[in-house]
C-alpha positions as semicolon CSV with decimal commas, in nm:
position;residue;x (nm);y (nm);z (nm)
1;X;0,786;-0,582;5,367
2;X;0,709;-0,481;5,025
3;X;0,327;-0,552;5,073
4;X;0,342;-0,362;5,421
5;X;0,504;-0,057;5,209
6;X;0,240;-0,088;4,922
7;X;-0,074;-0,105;5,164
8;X;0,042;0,200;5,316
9;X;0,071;0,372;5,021
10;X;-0,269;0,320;4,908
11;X;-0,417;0,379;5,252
12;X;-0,237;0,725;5,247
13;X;-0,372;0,775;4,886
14;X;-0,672;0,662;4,950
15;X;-0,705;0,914;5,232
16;X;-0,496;1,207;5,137
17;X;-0,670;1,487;5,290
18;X;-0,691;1,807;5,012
19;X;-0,821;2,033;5,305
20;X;-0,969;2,119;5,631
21;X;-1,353;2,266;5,630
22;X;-1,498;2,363;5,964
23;X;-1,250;2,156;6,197
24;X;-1,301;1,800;5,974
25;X;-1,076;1,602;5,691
26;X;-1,231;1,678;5,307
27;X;-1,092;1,363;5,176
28;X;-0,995;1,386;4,768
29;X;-0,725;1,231;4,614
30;X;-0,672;1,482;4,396
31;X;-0,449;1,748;4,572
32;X;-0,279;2,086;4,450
33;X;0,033;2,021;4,296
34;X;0,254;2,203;4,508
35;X;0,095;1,990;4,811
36;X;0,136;1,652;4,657
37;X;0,515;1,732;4,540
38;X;0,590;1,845;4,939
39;X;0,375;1,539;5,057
40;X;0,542;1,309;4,852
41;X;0,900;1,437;4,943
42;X;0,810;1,495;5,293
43;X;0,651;1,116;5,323
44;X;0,841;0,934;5,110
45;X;1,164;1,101;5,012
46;X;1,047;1,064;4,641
47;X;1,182;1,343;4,419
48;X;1,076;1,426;4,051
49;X;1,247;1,149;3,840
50;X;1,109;1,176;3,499
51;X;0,784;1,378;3,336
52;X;0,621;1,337;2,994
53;X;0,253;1,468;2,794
54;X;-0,044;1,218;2,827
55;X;-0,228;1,128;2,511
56;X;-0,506;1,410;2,649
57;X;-0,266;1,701;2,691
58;X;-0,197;1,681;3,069
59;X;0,158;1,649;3,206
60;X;0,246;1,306;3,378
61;X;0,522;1,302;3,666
62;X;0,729;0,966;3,786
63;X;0,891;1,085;4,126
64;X;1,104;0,799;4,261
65;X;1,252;0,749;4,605
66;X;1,703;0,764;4,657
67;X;1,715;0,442;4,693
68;X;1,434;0,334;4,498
69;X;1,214;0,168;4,731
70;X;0,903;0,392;4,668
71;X;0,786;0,536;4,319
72;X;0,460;0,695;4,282
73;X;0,329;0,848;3,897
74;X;0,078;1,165;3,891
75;X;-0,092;1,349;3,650
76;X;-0,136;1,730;3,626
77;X;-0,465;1,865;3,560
78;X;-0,346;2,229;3,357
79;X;-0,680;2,386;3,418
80;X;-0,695;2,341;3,803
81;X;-0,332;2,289;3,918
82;X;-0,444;1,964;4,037
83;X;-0,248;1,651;4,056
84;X;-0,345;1,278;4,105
85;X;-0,218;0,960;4,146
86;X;-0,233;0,709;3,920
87;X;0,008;0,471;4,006
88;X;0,255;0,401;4,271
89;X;0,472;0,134;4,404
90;X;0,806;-0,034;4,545
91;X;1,094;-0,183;4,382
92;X;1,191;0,090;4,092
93;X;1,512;-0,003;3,886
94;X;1,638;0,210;3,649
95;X;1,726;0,024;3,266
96;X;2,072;0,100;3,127
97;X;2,073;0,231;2,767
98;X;2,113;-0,106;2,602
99;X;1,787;-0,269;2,837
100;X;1,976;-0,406;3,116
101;X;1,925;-0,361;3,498
């Protein structure tokens, strides 16, 4: 199940269509923001979870699905308003304090 899940994911990554030009499918991953938050609630349920600064200035996002099947982490391009994937996957568990799950 968890490979089915994870192939899908990439496919849909892999194929995430930014916009329509004369009737056909530009593919990019790299999406507008606002379109890859709806996409990613819409598809997978995932809300934002936790966010943080990158190393080169650009805000990183963890959105995480209820029940944690799905997780997927993008990055924020501040100049364009784009934002990418750069990893996803199944299987998120949140740590307690003390390191624990």
């Amino acid at each position: 199940m968890a490979h089915a899940v994870l192939g899908a994911l990439l496919a849909a990554f892999l194929l995430w269509p930014s916009s329509v030009e004369g009737g056909q499918v530009n593919l990019r991953i790299c999406v507008p923001y606002d379109k890859m938050r709806s996409d990613l609630l819409r598809m997978y349920q995932e809300k934002p979870h936790g966010y943080g600064i990158s190393g080169d200035g650009e805000l990183v996002e963890l959105y995480v699905s209820p029940d944690g099947e799905t997780w997927t982490i993008i990055q924020i391009k501040p100049r364009t308003g784009l934002a990418c994937p750069r990893a996803f996957g199944t299987d998120w568990f949140v740590l307690e304090p003390n390191g624990d799950v």
